[in-house]
Coordinates of N, CA, C and O in Angstrom, one line a residue:
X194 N -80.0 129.4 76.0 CA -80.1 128.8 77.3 C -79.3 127.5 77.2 O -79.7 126.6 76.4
X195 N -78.3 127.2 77.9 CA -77.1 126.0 78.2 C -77.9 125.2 79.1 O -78.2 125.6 80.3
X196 N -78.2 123.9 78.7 CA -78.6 122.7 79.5 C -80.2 123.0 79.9 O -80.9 123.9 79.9
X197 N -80.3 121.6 80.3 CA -81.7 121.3 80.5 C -82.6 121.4 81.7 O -82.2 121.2 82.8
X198 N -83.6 121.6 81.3 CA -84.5 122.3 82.4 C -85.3 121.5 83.0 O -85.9 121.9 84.0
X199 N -85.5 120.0 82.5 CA -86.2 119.2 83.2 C -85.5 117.8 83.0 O -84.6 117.7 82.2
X200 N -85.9 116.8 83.7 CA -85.0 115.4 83.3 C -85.4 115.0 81.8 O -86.5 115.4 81.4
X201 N -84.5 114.3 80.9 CA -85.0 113.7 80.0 C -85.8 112.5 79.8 O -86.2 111.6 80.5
X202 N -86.0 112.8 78.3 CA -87.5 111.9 77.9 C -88.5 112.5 78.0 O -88.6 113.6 78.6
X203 N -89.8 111.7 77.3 CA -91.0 112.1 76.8 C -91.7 112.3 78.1 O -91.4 111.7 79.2
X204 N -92.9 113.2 77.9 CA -93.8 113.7 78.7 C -94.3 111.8 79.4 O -94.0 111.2 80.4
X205 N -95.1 111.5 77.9 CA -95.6 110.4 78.0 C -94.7 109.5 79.2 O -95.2 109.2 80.3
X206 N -93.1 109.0 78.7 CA -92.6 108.0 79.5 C -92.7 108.3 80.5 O -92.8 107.3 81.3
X207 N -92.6 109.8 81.4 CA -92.5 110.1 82.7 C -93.9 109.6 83.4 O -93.9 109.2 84.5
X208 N -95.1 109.7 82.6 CA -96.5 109.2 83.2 C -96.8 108.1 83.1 O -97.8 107.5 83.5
X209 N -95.5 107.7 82.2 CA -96.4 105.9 82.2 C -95.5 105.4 83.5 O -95.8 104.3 84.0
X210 N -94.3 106.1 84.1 CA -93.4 105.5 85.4 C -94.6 106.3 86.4 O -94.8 105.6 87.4
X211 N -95.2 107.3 86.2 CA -95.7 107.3 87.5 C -97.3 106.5 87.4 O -97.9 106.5 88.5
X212 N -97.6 106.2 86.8 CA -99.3 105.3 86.4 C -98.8 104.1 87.2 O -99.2 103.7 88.3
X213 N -97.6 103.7 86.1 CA -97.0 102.2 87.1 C -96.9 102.3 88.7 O -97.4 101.7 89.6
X214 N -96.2 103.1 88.6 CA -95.8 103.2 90.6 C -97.1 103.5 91.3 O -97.4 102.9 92.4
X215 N -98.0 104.5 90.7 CA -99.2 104.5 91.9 C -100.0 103.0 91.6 O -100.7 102.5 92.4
X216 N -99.8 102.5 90.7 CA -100.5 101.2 90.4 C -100.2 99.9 91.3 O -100.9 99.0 91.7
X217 N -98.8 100.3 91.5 CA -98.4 99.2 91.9 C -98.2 99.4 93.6 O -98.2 98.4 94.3
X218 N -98.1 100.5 94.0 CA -97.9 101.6 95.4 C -98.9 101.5 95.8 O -99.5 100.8 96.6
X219 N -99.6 102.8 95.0 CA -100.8 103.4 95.7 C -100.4 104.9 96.2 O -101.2 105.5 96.9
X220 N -99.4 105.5 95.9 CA -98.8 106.8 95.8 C -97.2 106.7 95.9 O -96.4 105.7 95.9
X221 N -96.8 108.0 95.9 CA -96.0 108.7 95.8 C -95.2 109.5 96.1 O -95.2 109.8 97.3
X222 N -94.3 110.1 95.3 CA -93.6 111.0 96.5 C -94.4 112.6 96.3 O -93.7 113.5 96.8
X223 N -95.3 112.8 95.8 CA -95.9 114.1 95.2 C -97.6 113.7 95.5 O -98.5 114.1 94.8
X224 N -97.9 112.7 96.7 CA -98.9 112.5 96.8 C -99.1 113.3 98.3 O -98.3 113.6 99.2
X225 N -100.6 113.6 98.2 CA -100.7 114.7 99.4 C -102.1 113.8 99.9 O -103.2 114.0 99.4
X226 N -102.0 113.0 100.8 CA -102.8 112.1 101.5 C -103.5 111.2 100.2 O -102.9 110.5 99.4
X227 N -104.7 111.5 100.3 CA -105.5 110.5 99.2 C -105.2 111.3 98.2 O -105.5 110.7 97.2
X228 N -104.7 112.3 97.9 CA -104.9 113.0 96.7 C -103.7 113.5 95.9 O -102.7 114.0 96.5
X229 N -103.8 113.3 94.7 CA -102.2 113.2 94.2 C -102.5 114.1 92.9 O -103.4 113.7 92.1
X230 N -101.9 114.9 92.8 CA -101.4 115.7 91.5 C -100.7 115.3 90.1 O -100.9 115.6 88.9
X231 N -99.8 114.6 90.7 CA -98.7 114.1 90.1 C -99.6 113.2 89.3 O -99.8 113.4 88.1
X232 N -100.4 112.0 90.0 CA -100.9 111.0 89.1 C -102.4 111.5 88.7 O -103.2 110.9 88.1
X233 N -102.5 112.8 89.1 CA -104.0 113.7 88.0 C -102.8 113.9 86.5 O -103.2 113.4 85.5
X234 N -102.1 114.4 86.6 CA -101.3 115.3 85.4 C -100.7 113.6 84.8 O -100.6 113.6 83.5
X235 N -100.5 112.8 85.1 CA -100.1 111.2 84.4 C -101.2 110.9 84.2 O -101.0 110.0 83.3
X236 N -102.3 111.0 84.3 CA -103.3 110.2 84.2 C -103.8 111.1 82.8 O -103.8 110.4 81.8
X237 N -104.1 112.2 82.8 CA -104.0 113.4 81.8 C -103.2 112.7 80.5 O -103.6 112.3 79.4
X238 N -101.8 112.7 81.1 CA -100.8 112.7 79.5 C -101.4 111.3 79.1 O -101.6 111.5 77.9
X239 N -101.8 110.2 79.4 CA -101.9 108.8 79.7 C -102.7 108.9 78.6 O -102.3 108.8 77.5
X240 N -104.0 109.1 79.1 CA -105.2 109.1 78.2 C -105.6 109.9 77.0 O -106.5 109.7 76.2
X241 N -104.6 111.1 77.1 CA -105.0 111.9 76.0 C -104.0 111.8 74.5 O -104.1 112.2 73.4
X242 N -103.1 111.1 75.0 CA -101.8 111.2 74.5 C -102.4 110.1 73.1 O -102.5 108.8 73.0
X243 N -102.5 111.2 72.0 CA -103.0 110.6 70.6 C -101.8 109.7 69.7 O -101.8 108.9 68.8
X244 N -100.6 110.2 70.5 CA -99.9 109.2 69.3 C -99.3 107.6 70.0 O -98.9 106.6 69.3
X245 N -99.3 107.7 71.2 CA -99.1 106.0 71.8 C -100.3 105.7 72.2 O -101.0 104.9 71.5
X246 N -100.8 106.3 73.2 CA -102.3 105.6 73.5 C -101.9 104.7 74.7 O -100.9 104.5 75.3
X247 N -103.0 104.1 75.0 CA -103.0 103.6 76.7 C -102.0 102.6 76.2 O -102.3 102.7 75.0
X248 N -101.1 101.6 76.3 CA -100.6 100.6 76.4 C -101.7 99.8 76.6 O -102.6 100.1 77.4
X249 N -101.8 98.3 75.6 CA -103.1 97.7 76.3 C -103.1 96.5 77.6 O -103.9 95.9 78.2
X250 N -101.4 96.7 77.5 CA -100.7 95.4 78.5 C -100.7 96.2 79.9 O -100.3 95.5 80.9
X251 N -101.1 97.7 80.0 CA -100.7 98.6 80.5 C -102.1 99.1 81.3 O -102.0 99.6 82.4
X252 N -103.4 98.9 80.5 CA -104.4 99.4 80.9 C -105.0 99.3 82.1 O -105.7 100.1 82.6
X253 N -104.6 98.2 82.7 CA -105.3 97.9 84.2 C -104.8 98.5 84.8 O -105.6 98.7 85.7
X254 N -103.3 99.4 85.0 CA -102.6 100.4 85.4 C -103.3 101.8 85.4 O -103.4 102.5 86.4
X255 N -103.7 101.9 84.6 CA -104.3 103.3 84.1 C -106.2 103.2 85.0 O -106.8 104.1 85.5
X256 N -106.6 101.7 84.6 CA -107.9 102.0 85.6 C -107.7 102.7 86.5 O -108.1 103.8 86.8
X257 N -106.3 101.4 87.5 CA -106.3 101.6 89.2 C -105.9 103.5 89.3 O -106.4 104.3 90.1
X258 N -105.3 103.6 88.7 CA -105.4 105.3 88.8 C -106.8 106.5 88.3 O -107.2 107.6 88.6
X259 N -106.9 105.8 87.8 CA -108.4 106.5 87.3 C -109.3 106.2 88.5 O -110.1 107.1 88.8
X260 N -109.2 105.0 89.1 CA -110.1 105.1 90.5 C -109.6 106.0 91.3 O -110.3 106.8 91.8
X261 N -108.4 105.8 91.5 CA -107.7 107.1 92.5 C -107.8 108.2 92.3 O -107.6 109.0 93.2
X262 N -108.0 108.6 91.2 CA -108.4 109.9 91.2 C -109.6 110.3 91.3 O -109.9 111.4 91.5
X263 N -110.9 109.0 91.1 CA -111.8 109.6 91.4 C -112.6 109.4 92.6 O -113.8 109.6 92.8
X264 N -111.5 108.8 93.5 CA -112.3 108.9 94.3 C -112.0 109.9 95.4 O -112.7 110.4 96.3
X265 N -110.3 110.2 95.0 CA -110.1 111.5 95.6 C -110.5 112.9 95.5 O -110.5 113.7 96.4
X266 N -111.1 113.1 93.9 CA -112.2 114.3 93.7 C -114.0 113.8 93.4 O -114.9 114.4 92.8
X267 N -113.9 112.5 93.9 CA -115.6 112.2 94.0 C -116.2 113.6 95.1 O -115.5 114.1 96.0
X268 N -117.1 114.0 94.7 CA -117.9 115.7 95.2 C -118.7 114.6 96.7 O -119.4 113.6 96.7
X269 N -118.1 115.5 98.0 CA -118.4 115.2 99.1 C -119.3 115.8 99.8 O -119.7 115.4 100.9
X270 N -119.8 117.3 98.9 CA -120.8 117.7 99.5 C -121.6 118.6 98.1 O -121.3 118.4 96.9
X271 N -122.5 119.5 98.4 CA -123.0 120.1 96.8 C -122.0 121.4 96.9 O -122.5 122.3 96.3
X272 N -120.8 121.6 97.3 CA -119.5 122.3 96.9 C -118.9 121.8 96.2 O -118.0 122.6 95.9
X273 N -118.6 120.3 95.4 CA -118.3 120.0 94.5 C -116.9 118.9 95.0 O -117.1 118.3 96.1
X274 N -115.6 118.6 94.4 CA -114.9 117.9 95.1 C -114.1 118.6 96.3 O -113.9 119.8 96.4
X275 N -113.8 117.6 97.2 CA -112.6 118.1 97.7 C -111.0 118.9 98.1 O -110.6 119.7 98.9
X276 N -110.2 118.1 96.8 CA -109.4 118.8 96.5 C -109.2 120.6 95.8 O -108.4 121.5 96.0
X277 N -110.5 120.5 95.0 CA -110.4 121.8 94.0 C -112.0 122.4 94.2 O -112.3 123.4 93.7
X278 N -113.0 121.3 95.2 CA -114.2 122.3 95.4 C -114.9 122.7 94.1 O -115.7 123.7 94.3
X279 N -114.7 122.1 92.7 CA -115.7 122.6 91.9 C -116.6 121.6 92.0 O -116.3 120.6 92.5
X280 N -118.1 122.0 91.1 CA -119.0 120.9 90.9 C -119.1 120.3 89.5 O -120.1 119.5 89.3
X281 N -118.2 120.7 88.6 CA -117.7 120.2 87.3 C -116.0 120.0 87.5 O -115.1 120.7 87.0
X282 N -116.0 118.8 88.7 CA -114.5 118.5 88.3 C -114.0 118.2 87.1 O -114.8 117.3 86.5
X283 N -113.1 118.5 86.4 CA -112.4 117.9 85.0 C -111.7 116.5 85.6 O -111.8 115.5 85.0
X284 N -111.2 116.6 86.5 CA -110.1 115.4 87.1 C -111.5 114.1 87.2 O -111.4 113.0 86.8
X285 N -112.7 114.7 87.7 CA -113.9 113.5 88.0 C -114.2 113.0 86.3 O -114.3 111.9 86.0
X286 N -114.4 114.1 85.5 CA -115.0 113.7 84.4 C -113.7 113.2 83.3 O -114.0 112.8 82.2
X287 N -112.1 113.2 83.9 CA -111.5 112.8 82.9 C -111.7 110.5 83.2 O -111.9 109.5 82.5
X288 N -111.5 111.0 84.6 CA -111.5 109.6 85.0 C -112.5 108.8 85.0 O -112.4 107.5 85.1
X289 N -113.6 109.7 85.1 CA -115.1 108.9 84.5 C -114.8 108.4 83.4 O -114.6 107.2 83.3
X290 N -114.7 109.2 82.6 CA -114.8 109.0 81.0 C -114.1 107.5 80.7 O -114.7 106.8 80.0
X291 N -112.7 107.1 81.1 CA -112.0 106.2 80.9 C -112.5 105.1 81.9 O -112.4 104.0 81.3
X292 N -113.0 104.9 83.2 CA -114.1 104.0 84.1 C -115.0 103.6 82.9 O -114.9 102.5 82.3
X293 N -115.7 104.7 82.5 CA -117.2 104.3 81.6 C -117.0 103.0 80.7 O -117.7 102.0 80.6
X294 N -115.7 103.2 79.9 CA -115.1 102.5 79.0 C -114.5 101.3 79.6 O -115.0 100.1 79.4
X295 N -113.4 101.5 80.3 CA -112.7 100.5 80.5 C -113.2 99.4 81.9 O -113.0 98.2 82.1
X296 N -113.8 100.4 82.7 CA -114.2 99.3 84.0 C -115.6 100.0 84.1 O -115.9 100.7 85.1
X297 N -116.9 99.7 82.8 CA -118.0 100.0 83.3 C -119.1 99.8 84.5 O -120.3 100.2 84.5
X298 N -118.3 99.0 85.6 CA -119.4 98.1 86.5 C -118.5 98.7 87.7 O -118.6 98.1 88.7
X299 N -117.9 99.6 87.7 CA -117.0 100.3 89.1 C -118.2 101.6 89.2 O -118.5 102.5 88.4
X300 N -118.5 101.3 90.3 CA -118.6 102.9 91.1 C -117.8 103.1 92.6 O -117.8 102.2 93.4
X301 N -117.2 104.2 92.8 CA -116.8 104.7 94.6 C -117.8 103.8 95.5 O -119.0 103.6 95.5
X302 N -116.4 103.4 96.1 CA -117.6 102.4 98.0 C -118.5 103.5 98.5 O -119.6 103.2 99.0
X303 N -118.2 104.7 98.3 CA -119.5 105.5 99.3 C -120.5 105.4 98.7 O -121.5 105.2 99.4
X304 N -120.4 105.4 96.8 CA -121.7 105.6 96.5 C -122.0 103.8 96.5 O -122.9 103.5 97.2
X305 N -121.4 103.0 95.9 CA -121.9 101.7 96.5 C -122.8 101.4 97.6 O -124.0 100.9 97.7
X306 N -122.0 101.9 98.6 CA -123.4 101.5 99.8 C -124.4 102.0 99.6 O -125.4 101.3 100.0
X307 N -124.6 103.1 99.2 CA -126.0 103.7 99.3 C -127.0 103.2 97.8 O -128.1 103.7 97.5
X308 N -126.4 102.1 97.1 CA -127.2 101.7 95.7 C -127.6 100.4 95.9 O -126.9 99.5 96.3
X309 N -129.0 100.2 95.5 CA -129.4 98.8 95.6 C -128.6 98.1 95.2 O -127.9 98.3 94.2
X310 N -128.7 96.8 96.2 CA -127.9 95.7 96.2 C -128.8 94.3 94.6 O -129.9 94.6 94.0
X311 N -128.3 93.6 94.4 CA -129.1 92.3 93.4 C -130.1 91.9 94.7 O -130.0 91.8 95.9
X312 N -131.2 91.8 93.6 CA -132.1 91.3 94.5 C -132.0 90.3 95.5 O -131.4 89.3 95.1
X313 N -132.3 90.2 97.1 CA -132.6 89.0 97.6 C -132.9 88.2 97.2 O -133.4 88.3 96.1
X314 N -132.6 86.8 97.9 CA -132.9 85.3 97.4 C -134.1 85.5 98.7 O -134.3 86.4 99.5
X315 N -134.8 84.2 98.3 CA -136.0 83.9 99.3 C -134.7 83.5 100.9 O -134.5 84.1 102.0
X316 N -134.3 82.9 100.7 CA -133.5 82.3 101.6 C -133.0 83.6 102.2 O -133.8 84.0 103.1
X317 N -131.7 84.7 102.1 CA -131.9 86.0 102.5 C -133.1 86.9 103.2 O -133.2 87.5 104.3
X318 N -133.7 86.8 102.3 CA -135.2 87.5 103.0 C -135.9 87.0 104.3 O -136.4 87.8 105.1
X319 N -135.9 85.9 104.5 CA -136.1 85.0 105.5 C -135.5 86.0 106.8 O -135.8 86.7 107.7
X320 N -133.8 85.0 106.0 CA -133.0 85.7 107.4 C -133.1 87.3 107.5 O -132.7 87.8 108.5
X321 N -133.4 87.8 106.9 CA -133.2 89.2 106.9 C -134.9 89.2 108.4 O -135.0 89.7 109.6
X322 N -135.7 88.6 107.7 CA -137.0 89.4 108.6 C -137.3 88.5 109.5 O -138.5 88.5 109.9
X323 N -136.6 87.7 109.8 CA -136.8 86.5 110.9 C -137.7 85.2 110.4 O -138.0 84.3 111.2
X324 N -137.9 85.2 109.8 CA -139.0 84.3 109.0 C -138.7 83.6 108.6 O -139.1 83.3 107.5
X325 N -137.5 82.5 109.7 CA -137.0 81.1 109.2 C -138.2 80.1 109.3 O -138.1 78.9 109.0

């Protein structure tokens, strides 16, 4: 077979230009509303990739996509996510896995709202029940 079948360079370099750009964007040109393929399969080479490894100058890059991914397959109903409809997303548990680690105090705004807040101050409570 004469010539090449895909552009050159490493898997890796092509995911670390697309990590950057949704990082810095917020999508792409292979992004399909909230939900992007392109930066599931970059996020994939990103993290798994045993012989570079996340860049550490690079890592907050790799969060902000790891949120995006999970919150485009956070499970919307007990059918599991929305893009792929399972209830063991791999895309949820890859980007958990790396949240857990790297940004352990992040959860999705949906599920935020619905988790207790830090306790009220007396001052709050007041205003909350009229009992200035």
């Amino acid at each position: 077979m004469n010539g090449q079948e895909s552009a050159p360079g490493l898997a890796a370099d092509w995911a670390w230009a697309t990590i950057t750009n949704h990082a810095e964007s917020g999508h792409c040109a292979g992004c399909r509303g909230t939900w992007c393929p392109t930066a599931e399969w970059a996020l994939w080479v990103v993290v798994t990739d045993r012989l570079a490894g996340p860049d550490p100058k690079r890592r907050q890059f790799v969060t902000v996509v790891a949120r995006q991914v999970m919150l485009a397959h956070w499970p919307r109903t007990v059918d599991g996510c929305r893009p792929c409809g399972l209830p063991d997303c791999g895309r949820v548990q890859l980007a958990g896995t790396w949240l857990e680690v790297h940004d352990p105090g992040w959860v999705p705004p949906s599920v935020a709202i619905l988790m207790r807040s830090a306790t009220p101050t007396d001052e709050e409570l007041r205003r909350i029940t009229g009992m200035d």
